[in-house]
Each structure stands twice: as structure tokens, then as C-alpha cells.
Short mmCIF file of C-alpha atoms and ligand atoms in Angstrom, two decimals:
data_model
loop_
_atom_site.label_atom_id
_atom_site.label_comp_id
_atom_site.label_asym_id
_atom_site.label_seq_id
_atom_site.Cartn_x
_atom_site.Cartn_y
_atom_site.Cartn_z
CA MET B 1262 40.69 137.07 133.67
CA SER B 1263 42.49 133.84 134.65
CA ALA B 1264 41.69 130.36 133.39
CA THR B 1265 39.32 128.25 135.46
CA PRO B 1266 41.40 125.32 136.72
CA GLY B 1267 38.41 123.04 136.10
CA ALA B 1268 38.74 123.30 132.32
CA ALA B 1269 41.71 120.91 132.28
CA THR B 1270 39.64 118.21 134.01
CA PHE B 1271 37.79 117.58 130.73
CA ASP B 1272 40.87 116.20 128.99
CA ALA B 1273 39.41 112.82 129.94
CA PRO B 1274 37.75 109.73 128.43
CA ALA B 1275 34.38 110.54 126.89
CA GLU B 1276 32.75 107.47 128.47
CA ALA B 1277 33.67 108.71 131.97
CA TYR B 1278 32.04 112.07 131.24
CA ASP B 1279 28.94 110.32 129.81
CA ARG B 1280 28.37 108.51 133.09
CA HIS B 1281 28.97 111.61 135.26
CA ILE B 1282 27.64 115.00 134.06
CA GLY B 1283 26.83 113.68 130.60
CA ARG B 1284 23.86 111.80 132.06
CA TYR B 1285 21.99 115.09 132.13
CA SER B 1286 23.23 116.45 128.82
CA GLY B 1287 20.64 115.06 126.36
CA GLU B 1288 17.58 116.39 128.19
CA LEU B 1289 19.33 119.69 128.85
CA ALA B 1290 20.30 119.95 125.18
CA ARG B 1291 16.67 119.62 124.08
CA ALA B 1292 15.72 122.49 126.40
CA LEU B 1293 18.61 124.64 125.15
CA VAL B 1294 17.76 124.00 121.49
CA ALA B 1295 14.18 125.10 122.21
CA ALA B 1296 15.34 128.21 124.14
CA ALA B 1297 17.58 129.17 121.21
CA GLY B 1298 14.68 128.78 118.74
CA VAL B 1299 16.64 126.42 116.47
CA ARG B 1300 14.48 125.37 113.50
CA PRO B 1301 15.06 122.89 110.65
CA GLY B 1302 16.86 124.54 107.74
CA SER B 1303 19.25 126.57 109.88
CA ARG B 1304 22.97 126.15 110.60
CA ALA B 1305 24.28 125.83 114.16
CA LEU B 1306 27.53 125.74 116.14
CA ASP B 1307 28.03 123.82 119.40
CA VAL B 1308 30.80 125.48 121.46
CA GLY B 1309 32.39 123.32 124.16
CA CYS B 1310 30.69 120.31 122.60
CA GLY B 1311 32.20 117.69 124.92
CA PRO B 1312 31.51 114.19 123.57
CA GLY B 1313 28.58 115.61 121.61
CA ALA B 1314 25.24 115.46 123.45
CA LEU B 1315 24.06 118.88 122.25
CA THR B 1316 25.70 118.29 118.86
CA ALA B 1317 23.57 115.12 118.53
CA GLU B 1318 20.36 117.04 119.20
CA LEU B 1319 21.36 119.62 116.58
CA VAL B 1320 22.19 116.87 114.06
CA ALA B 1321 18.78 115.24 114.65
CA LEU B 1322 17.08 118.54 113.86
CA LEU B 1323 19.32 120.03 111.17
CA GLY B 1324 21.41 117.21 109.68
CA ALA B 1325 25.15 116.71 110.19
CA ALA B 1326 26.16 118.97 107.30
CA GLN B 1327 24.52 121.94 108.99
CA VAL B 1328 26.27 121.47 112.35
CA ALA B 1329 29.76 122.38 113.55
CA ALA B 1330 31.28 121.73 116.96
CA VAL B 1331 34.38 122.87 118.85
CA ASP B 1332 36.01 121.96 122.14
CA PRO B 1333 39.58 122.34 123.48
CA SER B 1334 39.58 118.73 124.77
CA PRO B 1335 41.12 116.33 122.15
CA PRO B 1336 39.42 113.15 123.49
CA PHE B 1337 36.02 114.87 123.52
CA VAL B 1338 36.38 116.19 119.95
CA ASP B 1339 37.52 112.73 118.87
CA ALA B 1340 34.42 111.17 120.49
CA CYS B 1341 32.16 113.78 118.91
CA ARG B 1342 33.60 113.00 115.46
CA ARG B 1343 33.23 109.22 115.96
CA ARG B 1344 29.67 109.49 117.27
CA LEU B 1345 28.47 112.04 114.73
CA PRO B 1346 30.10 111.45 111.34
CA GLY B 1347 29.72 114.39 108.97
CA VAL B 1348 29.81 117.03 111.69
CA HIS B 1349 32.67 119.51 111.28
CA ALA B 1350 34.22 119.05 114.76
CA VAL B 1351 37.50 120.81 115.59
CA ILE B 1352 39.73 121.43 118.59
CA ALA B 1353 39.34 125.09 119.53
CA PRO B 1354 38.35 127.26 122.51
CA ALA B 1355 35.34 129.57 122.53
CA GLU B 1356 37.67 132.56 122.74
CA GLN B 1357 39.17 131.83 119.28
CA LEU B 1358 36.51 130.31 117.07
CA PRO B 1359 37.93 129.21 113.69
CA PHE B 1360 34.97 130.50 111.68
CA ALA B 1361 34.25 133.62 109.63
CA ASP B 1362 31.84 136.28 110.86
CA ALA B 1363 28.12 135.44 110.54
CA SER B 1364 28.72 131.77 109.59
CA PHE B 1365 25.83 130.39 111.66
CA ASP B 1366 22.18 131.05 112.48
CA HIS B 1367 22.72 129.87 116.07
CA ALA B 1368 25.73 129.52 118.38
CA LEU B 1369 25.14 127.47 121.53
CA ALA B 1370 27.27 126.56 124.54
CA GLN B 1371 26.03 123.98 127.03
CA LEU B 1372 27.68 123.91 130.49
CA VAL B 1373 30.69 125.80 129.14
CA VAL B 1374 30.50 129.54 129.94
CA ASN B 1375 31.88 129.10 133.47
CA PHE B 1376 34.85 127.05 132.17
CA MET B 1377 35.88 129.62 129.56
CA THR B 1378 39.22 131.34 130.11
CA ASP B 1379 37.54 134.65 129.31
CA PRO B 1380 33.71 134.42 129.23
CA PRO B 1381 33.10 137.94 127.80
CA ALA B 1382 35.55 137.20 124.97
CA GLY B 1383 34.01 133.75 124.45
CA ILE B 1384 30.43 135.00 124.24
CA GLY B 1385 31.71 137.81 122.00
CA GLU B 1386 33.06 135.15 119.66
CA LEU B 1387 29.73 133.27 119.66
CA ARG B 1388 28.09 136.57 118.68
CA ARG B 1389 30.67 137.30 115.97
CA VAL B 1390 30.12 133.98 114.16
CA THR B 1391 26.30 134.31 114.31
CA ARG B 1392 24.43 136.24 111.60
CA ALA B 1393 22.24 139.25 112.40
CA GLY B 1394 18.89 137.99 113.63
CA GLY B 1395 20.39 134.69 114.81
CA THR B 1396 20.67 133.59 118.44
CA VAL B 1397 23.41 133.04 120.99
CA ALA B 1398 22.34 130.74 123.82
CA ALA B 1399 23.91 128.88 126.71
CA ALA B 1400 23.05 126.67 129.66
CA VAL B 1401 24.85 126.75 133.02
CA TRP B 1402 24.13 124.76 136.16
CA ASP B 1403 22.60 126.32 139.25
CA TYR B 1404 25.69 125.12 141.12
CA ALA B 1405 24.90 127.14 144.24
CA GLY B 1406 21.33 125.87 144.47
CA GLU B 1407 19.45 123.06 142.79
CA MET B 1408 21.96 121.08 140.76
CA THR B 1409 21.42 118.28 143.26
CA LEU B 1410 24.40 116.03 142.45
CA LEU B 1411 27.05 118.77 142.54
CA ARG B 1412 25.45 120.69 145.42
CA ARG B 1413 25.37 117.57 147.63
CA PHE B 1414 28.86 116.60 146.45
CA TRP B 1415 30.50 119.90 147.44
CA ASP B 1416 28.48 120.16 150.67
CA ALA B 1417 29.80 116.72 151.61
CA ALA B 1418 33.36 117.62 150.60
CA VAL B 1419 33.39 120.88 152.60
CA ALA B 1420 31.83 119.17 155.64
CA LEU B 1421 34.84 116.82 155.77
CA ASP B 1422 37.51 119.24 154.54
CA ALA B 1423 37.05 123.00 155.02
CA SER B 1424 39.79 123.68 152.50
CA ALA B 1425 37.53 122.25 149.76
CA ALA B 1426 35.39 125.41 150.06
CA GLY B 1427 37.59 127.14 147.49
CA LEU B 1428 36.85 124.35 144.98
CA ASP B 1429 33.08 124.34 145.63
CA GLU B 1430 31.64 125.15 142.20
CA GLY B 1431 28.71 126.94 143.89
CA ARG B 1432 31.21 129.54 145.07
CA SER B 1433 34.01 129.41 142.52
CA MET B 1434 32.09 129.45 139.24
CA PRO B 1435 31.43 132.77 137.49
CA PHE B 1436 28.31 133.49 135.44
CA CYS B 1437 26.12 130.89 137.14
CA ASP B 1438 23.24 133.05 138.32
CA PRO B 1439 20.49 134.59 136.17
CA ALA B 1440 21.41 138.26 136.78
CA GLU B 1441 25.10 137.74 135.98
CA LEU B 1442 24.21 135.82 132.82
CA ALA B 1443 21.73 138.48 131.67
CA ASP B 1444 24.39 141.16 132.24
CA LEU B 1445 26.94 139.17 130.21
CA TRP B 1446 24.52 138.72 127.30
CA THR B 1447 23.53 142.40 127.38
CA ALA B 1448 27.16 143.60 127.68
CA THR B 1449 27.98 141.50 124.60
CA GLY B 1450 25.45 143.58 122.67
CA LEU B 1451 22.79 140.88 122.36
CA ALA B 1452 19.13 141.94 122.18
CA ASP B 1453 15.90 140.46 123.58
CA VAL B 1454 17.90 138.77 126.36
CA ARG B 1455 16.08 136.08 128.35
CA VAL B 1456 17.27 133.84 131.17
CA ASP B 1457 14.93 131.00 132.14
CA ALA B 1458 15.21 128.05 134.50
CA VAL B 1459 14.94 124.44 133.42
CA VAL B 1460 14.97 121.29 135.58
CA VAL B 1461 16.30 118.05 134.07
CA THR B 1462 16.69 114.59 135.59
CA ALA B 1463 19.14 111.69 135.50
CA ALA B 1464 18.54 108.05 136.39
CA TYR B 1465 20.98 105.96 138.47
CA GLN B 1466 20.98 102.20 139.03
CA GLY B 1467 22.09 102.79 142.60
CA PHE B 1468 24.69 104.83 144.51
CA GLU B 1469 27.66 102.89 143.06
CA ASP B 1470 26.48 103.89 139.59
CA LEU B 1471 26.70 107.54 140.67
CA TRP B 1472 30.02 107.17 142.51
CA GLN B 1473 32.12 105.13 140.06
CA PRO B 1474 32.39 107.86 137.37
CA LEU B 1475 33.70 110.27 140.03
CA GLU B 1476 36.66 107.90 140.49
CA ARG B 1477 37.63 108.54 136.84
CA GLY B 1478 38.71 112.12 137.65
CA VAL B 1479 36.54 113.89 135.10
CA ALA B 1480 35.15 117.40 135.85
CA PRO B 1481 36.20 119.40 138.95
CA SER B 1482 34.23 117.02 141.22
CA GLY B 1483 35.99 113.93 139.85
CA ALA B 1484 39.37 115.68 139.97
CA TYR B 1485 38.78 116.40 143.66
CA VAL B 1486 37.86 112.75 144.37
CA ILE B 1487 41.04 111.36 142.82
CA SER B 1488 43.15 113.94 144.70
CA LEU B 1489 42.11 112.32 148.00
CA ALA B 1490 43.94 109.55 149.86
CA PRO B 1491 41.94 106.27 150.02
CA GLU B 1492 40.55 106.73 153.55
CA ARG B 1493 39.42 110.32 152.85
CA ARG B 1494 37.92 109.20 149.55
CA ALA B 1495 35.95 106.50 151.36
CA ALA B 1496 34.74 109.03 153.94
CA LEU B 1497 33.55 111.39 151.20
CA LYS B 1498 31.78 108.54 149.44
CA GLU B 1499 29.84 107.68 152.60
CA GLU B 1500 29.11 111.34 153.42
CA LEU B 1501 27.73 111.91 149.91
CA ARG B 1502 25.62 108.74 150.02
CA THR B 1503 24.15 109.81 153.37
CA ARG B 1504 23.41 113.34 152.16
CA LEU B 1505 21.70 112.02 149.03
CA GLY B 1506 19.74 109.53 151.14
CA VAL B 1507 20.16 106.74 148.57
CA GLY B 1508 21.49 103.18 148.55
CA ALA B 1509 21.65 100.23 146.19
CA GLU B 1510 18.20 100.82 144.68
CA PRO B 1511 17.61 102.83 141.49
CA PHE B 1512 16.85 106.53 141.97
CA ARG B 1513 16.65 109.78 140.02
CA LEU B 1514 18.15 113.20 140.71
CA THR B 1515 16.97 116.55 139.43
CA ALA B 1516 19.24 119.38 138.31
CA ARG B 1517 18.34 123.00 137.64
CA ALA B 1518 20.10 124.99 134.95
CA TRP B 1519 19.77 128.54 133.68
CA LEU B 1520 19.19 129.02 129.95
CA ALA B 1521 20.39 132.36 128.59
CA ALA B 1522 19.46 133.44 125.08
CA GLY B 1523 19.75 136.63 123.06
CA ARG B 1524 19.42 137.81 119.46
CA VAL B 1525 22.23 139.24 117.38
CA ALA B 1526 21.04 142.74 116.50
C1 SAM O 722 30.66 120.27 131.50
S1 SAM O 722 31.44 119.98 129.95
C2 SAM O 722 30.05 120.24 128.83
C3 SAM O 722 30.16 119.38 127.58
C4 SAM O 722 28.91 119.37 126.68
N1 SAM O 722 28.65 120.70 126.16
C5 SAM O 722 27.73 118.83 127.43
O1 SAM O 722 26.80 119.59 127.69
O2 SAM O 722 27.72 117.65 127.76
C6 SAM O 722 32.39 121.44 129.73
C7 SAM O 722 33.08 121.49 128.38
O3 SAM O 722 33.67 122.78 128.18
C8 SAM O 722 34.88 122.59 127.51
N2 SAM O 722 35.70 123.80 127.66
C9 SAM O 722 36.56 124.13 128.64
N3 SAM O 722 37.12 125.33 128.40
C10 SAM O 722 36.59 125.79 127.23
C11 SAM O 722 36.78 126.95 126.42
N4 SAM O 722 37.61 127.91 126.78
N5 SAM O 722 36.08 127.04 125.27
C12 SAM O 722 35.22 126.07 124.90
N6 SAM O 722 35.00 124.95 125.62
C13 SAM O 722 35.67 124.81 126.76
C14 SAM O 722 35.45 121.34 128.15
O4 SAM O 722 36.49 120.76 127.40
C15 SAM O 722 34.22 120.49 128.25
O5 SAM O 722 34.01 119.71 127.10
#
């Protein structure tokens, strides 16, 4: 399985990510923690932690000493360490977790499975480091459907540039529908597999507040924006604004994600 080109787009400033996809991460993290059944007194790993939104939720529940986090992006791991002192945060990919077997009660991955170089190997690693009876859980966006920001973004991009269809995350991302996720969890040997939908929201001060983080090049959507010449970038900006039907006033967007969870037998 080849690497998803999008993974490299997260070697970016944490603050840029916070203002783009990270806006949704805290609410999504609370839903994922609940889906995974994380309880006080347990030990948890956040795989693909980014700047640490899910890690922060785990720290609030378990305490920093009971939480570890990994991500291949050096600036994100650095931000996670700065924001959450005491968390054992290291640079590593899901496919090669630097932990012994059965080290955790829960291994979680939020918005990461589709960026893994080898998702079956990555989920296999989450299972390996989780004790019997513990849970492996992940969240992925409904890119093809109701992740409003990214759906409108790629629809706008493809409307202006047919060649962007190959970059559309609704088409290019693996493991982003409930059946595929359930199959991955089951094939990894996990039991009591569940995939549920959750809808989270993000608040924007106005359209500029949504657009500016895209100009920082973070995530596949941002990387596409900064690949465009100025006049094509301006056209995409206007097309996206029109499709979202928003202007200078504050607004909110909803985003649906799938939450997959299973028990280590
Ligand atoms: C959309 S961000 C999600 C960050 C964070 N979990 C959150 O919810 O805000 C995707 C993350 O996956 C990380 N990533 C990419 N490839 C990975 C891999 N093979 N293993 C683990 N994480 C990976 C990226 O560096 C990035 O931090």
C-alpha cells in the first residue's frame, strides 16, 4: 500500500492546523473518548496526536502521566509536548509504535487512519499495544458526505479545475465509510466492533476566518490552495464562499465523522 501524499501536509505550524481542521478536534475528541469507553484510572495512547486536542481530553480524564502520544510530524509533537507537559509524546508513525505489547488500556486515533501509510498495519499496531479487554478506536471524517467544510471545498475546487478530482478527499481517502471501517476493525481481530456517526460543529467569525488558515498550506486542502496561482486561488476562494453561502458575519458549520471502536479479545 502506498503512502497517502496528504500525510506530508501536516509537517506544518500547529497554530495553522488549530485554525483549520483543529477547530473541530476538541468536540470530536470528547465523542471519541466516550465511544472508546475511556474511564478514569486507565492508561491511553493517542496515535497521530497532531498538536494534541485528543491528548488534552485524555489528560483531563486520566492525568498526564497516564497518557502517551505519537505523531510523525515534528512540529505537531513539539506543540503537543509544550501544551501538555508530562505527556510522553514522541515522533513515530502508527505503523511502528515504540511501545511494548499490551502497554495501554485504550489506543485511539483521531482523523488519522486515512493518512496512514498502511492502515491495516497501523490498526494492527494499535491492537498490539492494547491489553486484552481494552479498546482500539478511531474517528474519520465523512469526506464524501457531510463534512461540510471539506465537501464544499473539494466541490468548489473540482468545479473550477477538473484535475482536482484526484485530490478530492471524498474520493481519494481510504477507510472513510462505515462498512470499510468495520471490515478493517474485524480483519484486525477486534471484537464487538461498532461504527457510529457523530456530528460536531465549528464556529467562524466570518468567511475570512475560514479562508485564512487554508493559505497556510496545512492538510491536503491547504496544500491545494497554496499550489494555485493567485488568480486561480482568488477564484476558488469566491467559489467556496458562494457554495457555503456565508459572508462577513459569524457562522457555524457541522461535520459528520464515523467513530469505529472494537475490543481486544
Ligand atoms: C487531520 S490530522 C489529526 C490530528 C489530531 N489527531 C486531531 O484530531 O486534531 C492527521 C494527523 O495524522 C498524522 N499522521 C500522518 N501519517 C501518520 C501515520 N502514518 N501514523 C500516525 N499519524 C500520522 C499527521 O501528522 C497529523 O498529525
